[in-house]
Short mmCIF file of C-alpha atoms in Angstrom, two decimals:
data_model
loop_
_atom_site.label_atom_id
_atom_site.label_comp_id
_atom_site.label_asym_id
_atom_site.label_seq_id
_atom_site.Cartn_x
_atom_site.Cartn_y
_atom_site.Cartn_z
CA MET A 1 87.06 124.92 274.88
CA LEU A 2 84.62 121.79 274.14
CA PHE A 3 83.65 123.61 270.79
CA PHE A 4 87.44 124.63 269.91
CA ASP A 5 88.44 121.05 270.36
CA LEU A 6 86.11 119.68 268.04
CA TRP A 7 86.42 122.48 265.50
CA TRP A 8 90.11 122.53 265.65
CA LYS A 9 90.75 118.77 265.48
CA LYS A 10 87.99 118.02 262.72
CA GLN A 11 87.20 121.05 260.79
CA VAL A 12 90.55 122.98 260.04
CA ASN A 13 92.32 121.73 257.08
CA GLU A 14 96.13 120.66 257.35
CA LYS A 15 97.25 123.75 255.62
CA ASN A 16 95.48 126.26 257.94
CA ALA A 17 96.29 124.46 260.73
CA LYS A 18 99.97 124.49 259.70
CA ARG A 19 99.83 128.26 259.20
CA LEU A 20 97.94 128.90 262.51
CA ILE A 21 100.61 126.63 264.47
CA ARG A 22 103.39 128.75 262.94
CA GLU A 23 101.97 132.11 264.25
CA GLY A 24 100.75 130.88 267.38
CA GLY A 25 103.30 132.52 269.42
CA ASP A 26 103.48 131.12 272.95
CA LEU A 27 100.26 128.94 271.89
CA SER A 28 101.99 127.18 269.11
CA ASP A 29 103.01 123.85 270.88
CA TYR A 30 99.45 123.94 272.64
CA LEU A 31 97.88 123.81 269.19
CA ARG A 32 100.42 121.51 267.64
CA TYR A 33 99.48 118.71 270.33
CA LYS A 34 95.58 119.32 270.08
CA ARG A 35 96.21 118.20 266.47
CA LEU A 36 98.24 115.46 267.23
CA VAL A 37 95.79 113.91 269.67
CA ALA A 38 93.12 114.33 266.62
CA LYS A 39 95.00 111.75 264.61
CA TYR A 40 93.80 109.18 267.40
CA ALA A 41 90.15 110.31 267.57
CA LEU A 42 87.27 108.11 266.18
CA THR A 43 84.25 109.38 264.39
CA GLU A 44 81.74 111.01 266.84
CA PRO A 45 79.03 108.05 266.46
CA GLU A 46 82.35 105.78 267.61
CA GLU A 47 83.29 107.98 270.26
CA LYS A 48 79.80 107.75 271.62
CA ILE A 49 79.66 104.57 271.38
CA ILE A 50 82.68 103.85 273.28
CA ASN A 51 82.00 106.52 276.23
CA THR A 52 78.63 105.01 276.68
CA LEU A 53 80.26 101.32 277.06
CA ASP A 54 82.86 102.51 279.30
CA VAL A 55 80.12 103.38 282.18
CA THR A 56 79.53 99.90 282.02
CA GLY A 57 82.68 98.23 280.91
CA ILE A 58 85.97 99.51 281.82
CA SER A 59 84.96 102.19 284.28
CA ALA A 60 82.50 99.63 285.96
CA LEU A 61 85.58 97.13 286.26
CA VAL A 62 87.85 100.03 287.92
CA LYS A 63 84.78 100.58 290.28
CA ILE A 64 84.34 96.79 291.32
CA TYR A 65 88.36 96.56 291.84
CA ASP A 66 88.03 99.10 294.33
CA LYS A 67 84.96 97.95 296.13
CA ILE A 68 86.41 94.72 296.60
CA THR A 69 89.76 95.74 297.62
CA ASN A 70 88.44 98.42 299.82
CA ALA A 71 86.37 96.14 301.73
CA PHE A 72 89.50 94.04 302.72
CA THR A 73 90.66 93.91 306.56
CA TYR A 74 93.81 92.31 307.80
CA THR A 75 94.48 90.77 311.28
CA VAL A 76 97.74 90.91 312.31
CA ASN A 77 99.38 90.23 315.59
CA VAL A 78 100.77 92.88 317.34
CA ASN A 79 102.44 92.51 320.91
CA GLY A 80 100.61 89.41 321.30
CA LYS A 81 97.10 90.37 320.40
CA LYS A 82 95.18 90.13 317.36
CA LYS A 83 94.47 93.43 315.59
CA THR A 84 92.05 94.01 312.82
CA MET A 85 92.84 96.84 310.44
CA GLY A 86 92.35 98.55 307.16
CA ARG A 87 94.86 98.86 304.57
CA GLU A 88 96.25 102.14 305.48
CA GLN A 89 96.85 101.32 309.13
CA LEU A 90 98.70 97.86 307.82
CA THR A 91 100.92 100.01 305.81
CA THR A 92 102.34 101.66 308.62
CA LEU A 93 103.38 98.06 310.39
CA VAL A 94 105.57 97.25 307.37
CA ARG A 95 107.87 100.25 309.25
CA ASN A 96 107.68 98.57 312.33
CA LYS A 97 111.02 98.28 314.26
CA SER A 98 109.92 94.35 314.72
CA SER A 99 110.68 91.71 311.95
CA ARG A 100 108.07 89.50 313.08
CA ILE A 101 105.44 92.53 312.91
CA ARG A 102 106.49 93.35 309.39
CA GLU A 103 106.54 90.01 307.84
CA ALA A 104 102.95 89.09 309.58
CA SER A 105 101.83 92.63 308.05
CA TYR A 106 103.01 91.99 304.63
CA LYS A 107 101.84 87.98 304.73
CA SER A 108 98.50 89.52 305.62
CA LEU A 109 98.19 92.07 302.80
CA LEU A 110 99.47 89.44 300.22
CA THR A 111 97.45 86.32 301.78
CA LYS A 112 94.28 88.26 301.26
CA TYR A 113 95.03 89.38 297.65
CA GLN A 114 96.46 85.81 296.64
CA GLU A 115 92.68 84.58 298.37
CA ASN A 116 90.90 86.61 295.59
CA LYS A 117 93.36 86.22 292.69
CA GLY A 118 90.81 84.55 290.70
CA VAL A 119 88.16 87.67 290.65
CA ILE A 120 91.09 90.41 291.11
CA GLY A 121 93.26 88.80 288.40
CA GLN A 122 90.45 88.59 285.72
CA ILE A 123 89.35 92.61 286.14
CA TYR A 124 93.34 93.28 285.56
CA GLN A 125 93.34 90.92 282.32
CA ASN A 126 89.79 92.51 281.12
CA ILE A 127 91.47 96.19 281.77
CA VAL A 128 94.61 95.42 279.82
CA LEU A 129 92.78 93.98 276.86
CA ASN A 130 90.33 96.90 276.70
CA TRP A 131 93.50 99.31 276.93
CA ARG A 132 94.95 97.40 273.80
CA ASN A 133 91.51 96.98 271.83
CA GLU A 134 90.68 100.59 272.22
CA GLY A 135 94.24 101.78 272.19
CA VAL A 136 95.95 99.99 269.68
CA ASP A 137 93.46 98.34 267.60
CA MET A 138 90.71 100.91 267.53
CA ARG A 139 92.78 104.44 267.63
CA GLY A 140 96.03 103.27 266.17
CA PHE A 141 98.71 103.98 269.04
CA THR A 142 101.80 102.21 268.25
CA ASN A 143 101.71 100.07 271.39
CA PRO A 144 100.15 99.99 275.17
CA ILE A 145 102.32 102.55 276.54
CA SER A 146 102.02 104.96 273.65
CA VAL A 147 98.73 105.93 274.80
CA GLN A 148 100.51 107.26 278.06
CA ASN A 149 103.29 108.77 276.27
CA ILE A 150 101.05 110.95 273.68
CA SER A 151 98.85 111.80 276.75
CA ASN A 152 102.19 112.99 278.03
CA ASP A 153 103.46 114.68 275.08
CA ILE A 154 106.72 112.33 275.42
CA ASP A 155 108.00 110.64 272.41
CA ASP A 156 108.10 106.61 272.79
CA LYS A 157 112.07 106.53 272.45
CA THR A 158 112.34 109.02 275.61
CA ILE A 159 110.15 106.75 277.95
CA ASP A 160 112.27 103.54 276.73
CA VAL A 161 115.77 105.14 276.80
CA MET A 162 114.78 106.31 280.67
CA LEU A 163 113.72 103.05 281.47
CA GLN A 164 116.69 101.24 280.28
CA VAL A 165 118.77 103.40 282.27
CA CYS A 166 116.76 102.99 285.54
CA LYS A 167 117.13 99.01 284.72
CA LYS A 168 120.82 99.32 284.06
CA ASN A 169 121.46 100.96 287.20
CA ALA A 170 119.40 98.76 289.56
CA PRO A 171 122.69 97.69 290.99
CA VAL A 172 122.90 101.27 292.45
CA PHE A 173 120.02 100.43 294.79
CA GLN A 174 121.14 97.00 295.35
CA LYS A 175 124.08 98.58 296.90
CA TYR A 176 122.59 100.55 299.08
CA PHE A 177 120.23 97.53 300.31
CA GLN A 178 123.25 95.62 301.24
CA GLN A 179 124.31 98.67 303.09
CA LYS A 180 120.85 99.14 304.95
CA ALA A 181 121.28 95.48 305.82
CA LYS A 182 123.88 95.97 308.44
CA ARG A 183 121.95 99.28 309.83
CA VAL A 184 118.89 97.27 310.05
CA GLY A 185 121.26 94.77 311.81
CA VAL A 186 120.54 91.69 309.66
CA LYS A 187 122.98 89.62 307.09
CA LYS A 188 120.71 90.39 304.15
CA LEU A 189 117.53 92.17 304.15
CA ARG A 190 114.24 89.91 303.05
CA ARG A 191 111.50 91.80 301.18
CA TYR A 192 109.86 92.09 304.42
CA ASP A 193 112.50 94.30 305.59
CA LEU A 194 112.51 96.78 302.79
CA TYR A 195 111.12 99.78 304.92
CA ALA A 196 112.42 98.69 308.17
CA PRO A 197 113.96 101.21 310.26
CA SER A 198 117.57 101.64 311.36
CA LYS A 199 118.52 99.74 314.54
CA ASN A 200 120.63 102.71 315.53
CA SER A 201 118.41 105.33 314.84
CA ARG A 202 119.08 108.57 316.99
CA GLN A 203 116.64 111.12 318.60
CA GLU A 204 115.68 113.30 315.43
CA LYS A 205 116.30 116.99 315.99
CA ASN A 206 113.03 119.07 315.78
CA TYR A 207 112.83 122.42 313.57
CA THR A 208 110.22 124.98 314.10
CA PHE A 209 108.27 126.39 311.51
CA ASP A 210 110.44 129.44 311.66
CA GLN A 211 113.26 127.46 311.50
CA GLY A 212 112.26 125.41 308.35
CA THR A 213 110.89 128.31 306.55
CA LYS A 214 114.33 130.01 306.80
CA LEU A 215 116.11 126.60 305.96
CA VAL A 216 113.89 126.51 302.36
CA LEU A 217 114.33 130.04 301.76
CA ASP A 218 118.10 130.16 302.71
CA SER A 219 118.38 126.85 300.14
CA LEU A 220 116.53 128.49 297.43
CA ASN A 221 118.73 131.86 298.06
CA ARG A 222 121.99 129.97 297.57
CA PHE A 223 120.94 129.02 294.47
CA SER A 224 119.11 131.72 292.97
CA PRO A 225 117.56 134.89 294.67
CA LYS A 226 115.19 134.95 292.24
CA ILE A 227 113.54 131.45 292.86
CA ALA A 228 113.79 132.52 296.32
CA GLU A 229 111.59 135.49 295.96
CA TYR A 230 109.28 133.52 294.12
CA ALA A 231 109.21 131.43 297.34
CA SER A 232 108.83 134.21 299.64
CA ARG A 233 105.59 135.54 298.21
CA VAL A 234 103.88 132.40 298.86
CA PHE A 235 105.35 132.61 302.86
CA ASN A 236 104.36 136.58 302.78
CA GLU A 237 100.70 136.46 302.01
CA ASN A 238 100.34 133.85 304.47
CA HIS A 239 99.51 131.11 301.80
CA VAL A 240 100.97 127.96 303.90
CA ASP A 241 98.38 125.99 306.03
CA TYR A 242 101.05 124.45 308.38
CA SER A 243 99.70 123.70 311.55
CA LEU A 244 98.14 120.47 313.05
CA ARG A 245 94.67 120.66 314.06
CA HIS A 246 91.54 118.28 314.28
CA GLY A 247 89.64 117.56 311.25
CA LYS A 248 92.37 118.87 308.91
CA ARG A 249 92.86 116.83 305.71
CA ASP A 250 96.17 114.91 305.80
CA GLY A 251 99.06 114.81 303.67
CA ALA A 252 100.44 117.99 301.75
CA PHE A 253 99.85 119.47 298.73
CA CYS A 254 100.23 122.90 296.69
CA SER A 255 97.28 124.44 294.68
CA THR A 256 96.98 127.56 292.29
CA PRO A 257 93.61 128.45 291.22
CA LEU A 258 94.68 130.71 288.69
CA PRO A 259 98.19 131.61 287.33
CA TYR A 260 97.97 135.22 288.74
CA ILE A 261 97.08 133.95 291.94
CA THR A 262 99.96 133.04 294.53
CA PRO A 263 99.83 129.14 295.02
CA PHE A 264 98.38 127.58 298.42
CA VAL A 265 100.50 125.06 300.29
CA LEU A 266 98.84 122.67 303.17
CA ILE A 267 101.13 120.56 305.08
CA ASN A 268 101.10 119.04 308.30
CA TYR A 269 103.96 120.48 309.90
CA THR A 270 105.32 118.12 313.28
CA GLY A 271 109.03 119.56 312.99
CA LYS A 272 110.62 116.28 312.10
CA SER A 273 113.46 116.82 309.59
CA ARG A 274 110.95 114.92 306.79
CA ASP A 275 108.61 118.02 307.25
CA VAL A 276 111.34 120.26 306.26
CA PHE A 277 111.88 118.53 303.16
CA THR A 278 108.15 118.24 302.53
CA LEU A 279 107.67 121.72 302.84
CA ALA A 280 110.27 122.24 300.45
CA HIS A 281 108.74 119.88 297.96
CA GLU A 282 105.45 121.88 298.00
CA ILE A 283 106.94 124.99 297.80
CA GLY A 284 109.01 123.89 295.11
CA HIS A 285 105.64 123.21 293.36
CA ALA A 286 104.62 126.86 293.93
CA VAL A 287 107.63 128.37 292.66
CA HIS A 288 107.05 126.21 289.35
CA SER A 289 103.67 127.79 289.20
CA VAL A 290 105.13 131.35 290.11
CA ALA A 291 107.71 131.23 287.43
CA ALA A 292 104.92 130.48 284.86
CA SER A 293 102.58 132.51 285.81
CA GLU A 294 102.83 134.88 283.16
CA LYS A 295 101.70 132.13 280.27
CA SER A 296 98.17 131.62 279.47
CA ILE A 297 95.74 129.41 281.61
CA LEU A 298 95.88 126.95 278.47
CA ILE A 299 99.80 126.41 278.95
CA SER A 300 100.55 127.69 282.28
CA ASP A 301 100.72 124.33 284.31
CA ALA A 302 103.54 122.13 283.57
CA PRO A 303 102.94 118.81 281.93
CA LEU A 304 102.97 115.34 283.67
CA PRO A 305 106.33 114.33 283.15
CA LEU A 306 107.55 118.21 284.41
CA ALA A 307 105.56 118.45 287.14
CA GLU A 308 107.84 117.27 289.86
CA THR A 309 110.74 119.38 288.72
CA ALA A 310 110.82 122.05 290.57
CA SER A 311 109.55 120.00 294.02
CA THR A 312 112.28 117.67 293.77
CA TYR A 313 114.80 119.98 292.89
CA SER A 314 114.21 122.06 295.85
CA GLU A 315 114.55 119.08 298.09
CA LEU A 316 117.94 118.70 296.40
CA LEU A 317 118.68 122.35 297.34
CA LEU A 318 117.86 121.70 301.17
CA TYR A 319 119.84 118.43 301.68
CA ASP A 320 122.91 120.22 300.18
CA ASN A 321 122.55 123.43 301.94
CA ILE A 322 121.76 121.54 305.23
CA SER A 323 124.30 118.60 305.08
CA SER A 324 126.99 120.63 306.13
CA GLN A 325 125.20 122.15 309.36
CA ILE A 326 124.17 118.94 311.08
CA SER A 327 126.52 116.07 312.50
CA ASP A 328 127.36 112.79 310.53
CA ALA A 329 124.67 110.61 312.62
CA GLU A 330 121.92 113.02 311.59
CA LYS A 331 123.45 112.96 307.86
CA SER A 332 123.73 109.26 308.11
CA THR A 333 119.95 109.27 308.86
CA MET A 334 118.83 111.77 306.34
CA LEU A 335 120.70 110.58 303.21
CA SER A 336 119.38 107.37 304.24
CA ASP A 337 115.69 108.69 304.08
CA LYS A 338 116.92 110.84 300.62
CA ILE A 339 117.88 107.23 299.10
CA ASP A 340 114.76 105.53 300.21
CA ASP A 341 112.74 108.02 298.37
CA PHE A 342 114.99 108.04 295.38
CA TYR A 343 114.19 104.13 295.13
CA ALA A 344 110.61 104.78 296.24
CA THR A 345 110.03 107.37 293.27
CA ILE A 346 112.55 106.28 290.80
CA GLY A 347 113.85 102.54 290.77
CA ARG A 348 110.11 100.71 292.18
CA GLN A 349 108.32 103.14 289.77
CA SER A 350 110.69 102.13 286.72
CA PHE A 351 110.31 98.47 287.56
CA PHE A 352 106.57 98.59 287.97
CA THR A 353 106.39 100.02 284.26
CA LEU A 354 109.07 97.44 283.06
CA PHE A 355 106.60 94.73 284.27
CA GLU A 356 103.23 96.64 282.97
CA ILE A 357 105.29 96.54 279.52
CA GLU A 358 105.53 92.53 279.75
CA ALA A 359 102.24 92.10 281.41
CA HIS A 360 100.26 94.15 278.66
CA ASN A 361 102.19 91.96 275.83
CA GLN A 362 101.56 88.44 277.51
CA ILE A 363 97.97 88.94 278.46
CA ALA A 364 97.22 89.88 274.66
CA ASN A 365 98.33 85.97 274.15
CA SER A 366 96.40 84.60 276.91
CA ILE A 367 98.13 84.09 280.14
CA THR A 368 96.92 82.85 283.36
CA VAL A 369 96.87 84.96 286.60
CA ASP A 370 99.74 82.78 287.86
CA GLU A 371 102.08 83.35 285.10
CA ILE A 372 101.26 87.36 285.63
CA SER A 373 102.51 86.49 289.52
CA ASN A 374 105.45 85.03 287.67
CA ILE A 375 106.40 87.97 285.32
CA TYR A 376 105.77 90.19 288.44
CA ARG A 377 108.06 87.50 290.96
CA ASN A 378 111.03 87.69 287.67
CA ASN A 379 110.91 91.41 287.74
CA LEU A 380 111.66 91.92 291.23
CA LYS A 381 114.29 89.46 291.03
CA GLU A 382 115.87 91.68 288.22
CA GLN A 383 115.24 94.53 290.54
CA PHE A 384 116.86 93.76 293.56
CA GLY A 385 119.54 90.86 292.31
CA ASN A 386 120.86 89.22 295.36
CA SER A 387 120.50 92.21 297.79
CA ILE A 388 117.45 91.06 298.96
CA ASP A 389 115.65 87.53 299.69
CA ILE A 390 112.41 87.63 297.92
CA SER A 391 109.80 85.19 299.21
CA ASP A 392 107.06 83.54 296.61
CA ASP A 393 104.41 85.33 298.22
CA PHE A 394 105.47 88.89 296.64
CA GLY A 395 104.59 87.42 293.09
CA ILE A 396 101.05 88.59 293.65
CA GLU A 397 102.39 92.12 295.05
CA TRP A 398 101.17 93.78 291.49
CA SER A 399 97.59 93.24 292.12
CA CYS A 400 98.03 95.41 295.22
CA ILE A 401 98.83 98.26 293.26
CA PRO A 402 95.85 100.37 292.22
CA HIS A 403 97.58 102.45 289.48
CA PHE A 404 97.84 99.21 287.47
CA TYR A 405 94.04 99.11 287.64
CA HIS A 406 93.24 103.02 287.26
CA SER A 407 95.91 104.40 285.10
CA PRO A 408 98.14 101.97 283.07
CA PHE A 409 101.72 103.09 282.63
CA TYR A 410 100.90 106.32 284.83
CA CYS A 411 103.77 105.12 287.16
CA TYR A 412 106.58 105.92 284.93
CA SER A 413 106.06 109.59 285.41
CA TYR A 414 107.24 109.50 288.86
CA SER A 415 110.58 107.81 287.68
CA PHE A 416 110.72 110.33 284.81
CA GLY A 417 109.95 113.69 286.90
CA ASN A 418 112.35 112.85 289.87
CA LEU A 419 115.36 111.44 287.85
CA LEU A 420 115.16 114.67 285.48
CA ALA A 421 115.01 116.52 288.79
CA VAL A 422 118.16 114.75 289.99
CA SER A 423 119.87 114.77 286.51
CA LEU A 424 119.25 118.48 286.32
CA PHE A 425 120.79 119.18 289.67
CA GLN A 426 123.44 116.91 288.53
CA THR A 427 124.02 119.39 285.44
CA TYR A 428 124.10 122.18 288.18
CA LYS A 429 126.84 120.49 290.50
CA ASN A 430 128.81 120.27 287.17
CA GLU A 431 128.18 123.75 285.34
CA GLY A 432 127.36 125.87 288.66
CA ASP A 433 126.11 129.16 288.73
CA ARG A 434 125.33 129.36 284.67
CA PHE A 435 123.15 126.74 284.79
CA VAL A 436 120.58 128.99 287.31
CA SER A 437 119.10 130.80 283.92
CA THR A 438 118.78 127.58 282.21
CA TYR A 439 116.62 126.21 285.03
CA THR A 440 114.63 129.57 285.63
CA ASP A 441 113.66 129.11 281.93
CA ILE A 442 112.50 125.74 282.10
CA LEU A 443 110.37 126.62 284.84
CA SER A 444 108.96 129.78 283.39
CA ALA A 445 107.87 127.46 279.92
CA GLY A 446 105.27 125.77 282.32
CA GLY A 447 103.67 123.73 279.71
CA SER A 448 104.00 125.66 276.64
CA GLN A 449 106.54 123.36 274.74
CA LYS A 450 107.11 119.53 274.31
CA PRO A 451 109.28 118.48 277.20
CA GLU A 452 112.02 117.00 274.52
CA LYS A 453 112.08 120.72 272.58
CA LEU A 454 111.97 122.50 275.96
CA LEU A 455 115.17 121.04 277.34
CA LYS A 456 116.93 120.64 274.16
CA GLU A 457 117.00 124.50 273.28
CA HIS A 458 118.94 124.50 276.69
CA GLY A 459 121.21 121.81 275.49
CA LEU A 460 120.04 118.75 277.36
CA ASP A 461 118.66 115.64 275.09
CA ILE A 462 116.53 113.61 277.36
CA SER A 463 116.45 111.23 274.57
CA LYS A 464 119.81 110.19 275.35
CA ALA A 465 121.17 107.72 278.10
CA LYS A 466 123.58 110.57 279.05
CA PHE A 467 121.26 112.34 280.15
CA TRP A 468 119.46 110.40 282.41
CA GLN A 469 123.08 108.40 283.71
CA SER A 470 124.08 111.88 284.92
CA GLY A 471 120.96 111.67 287.81
CA PHE A 472 122.12 108.21 288.78
CA ASP A 473 125.79 109.44 289.01
CA TYR A 474 124.30 111.70 291.51
CA ILE A 475 122.53 108.93 293.50
CA LYS A 476 125.58 106.40 293.46
CA LYS A 477 127.52 109.26 294.85
CA GLN A 478 124.98 109.59 297.63
CA VAL A 479 125.37 105.85 298.34
CA ASP A 480 129.15 106.00 298.24
CA ASP A 481 128.84 109.07 300.94
CA LEU A 482 126.47 107.03 302.88
CA ALA A 483 128.62 104.36 303.51
CA LYS A 484 131.70 106.36 304.79
CA LEU A 485 129.35 107.65 307.56
#
């Protein structure tokens, strides 16, 4: 493929390229995209120089950031005892029932990064400058975020519209956080309390794996027997590793080795309702792969912006099904978890990206680390409004986010993918069964078409605010429904 890329990008003239793209069938958009990327390629000697310098430049900076921050240890007073721990264990404490422990865990995290702001701040500034120097000044991308947009084959305008809709709808989550304060048992949430559990949390209902499987398949079948059949393949071929055992990898994921192989799913199933939703999520990924399995290996994988479509959509179908079968108390807990997820994947990630846009622009004009923290602090104030008290120590939180260092502007892919799925689900609620074939066609396309083009063929214009707003209309309704429970 390396040989083909070099030949296609550099040795095929424009006239022949257009002819081959026109006659490329399913591979037309793949060829178009390869040609588009070629516009930003430099000469072979220049590319060699950049690759050589990256080893001791940008790549080295990222490794240094990781080495420094991975070595951090945090001390927190838990139930009268001082405990020292790493980042992963500390993260569990921000969900502790004790407000003192939540505050102490955040303070321990933020203090450590504040103490090291000089070096990790300088690393970030140099990563940002390198991103601009190479991407904008040398390769000719329009602006820093365009580098990521071209990588995702998404127009700048589409991402800008999506981000502005997220910004406009910040009050939807602000209203939710005001409601959450009552459930946590405080007048107003502090930023330390963002992930606090409800004061009146009830005993969760448990689901056996067979019960969870039935719920997921029933939810998919209510929507589309064809989609349910795709999911059934994974279970029927025993491709779901769900049991808990020593030495097993944490978390959950779906893997499709080749288009014609039924996907494999790994989860650690404990029987909680959240595990059933995790199962639905990973089976959604599998459904996407099976739906696109007849495409070439070059185009069967969905592009990053569409990668979370089927997984999130499957969770929404599950909630739609299960919410009518549970008590109001269970529904309240489940819906609260769902809105927390919407905030984490859509609200928080979109504001991360808005921060990055501002930071990249300002760092180009030579600003200090403290000024970067001020940008982030103002970003938090705009995001939360008057719904949450934000202490000054959260200004340094930006330096705790590895994505900012590893993959600038990657975060918007979470907002895009999840809000896209919610907007599609709202379209289904509006249109009913006639939307089913549209959804199936979108999944079956895999990565064969540019996202804007694929969706526009089905009457969905993702370059318009109206489409994205429909997703927030759904989220707003869930917030309103929660207030009634």
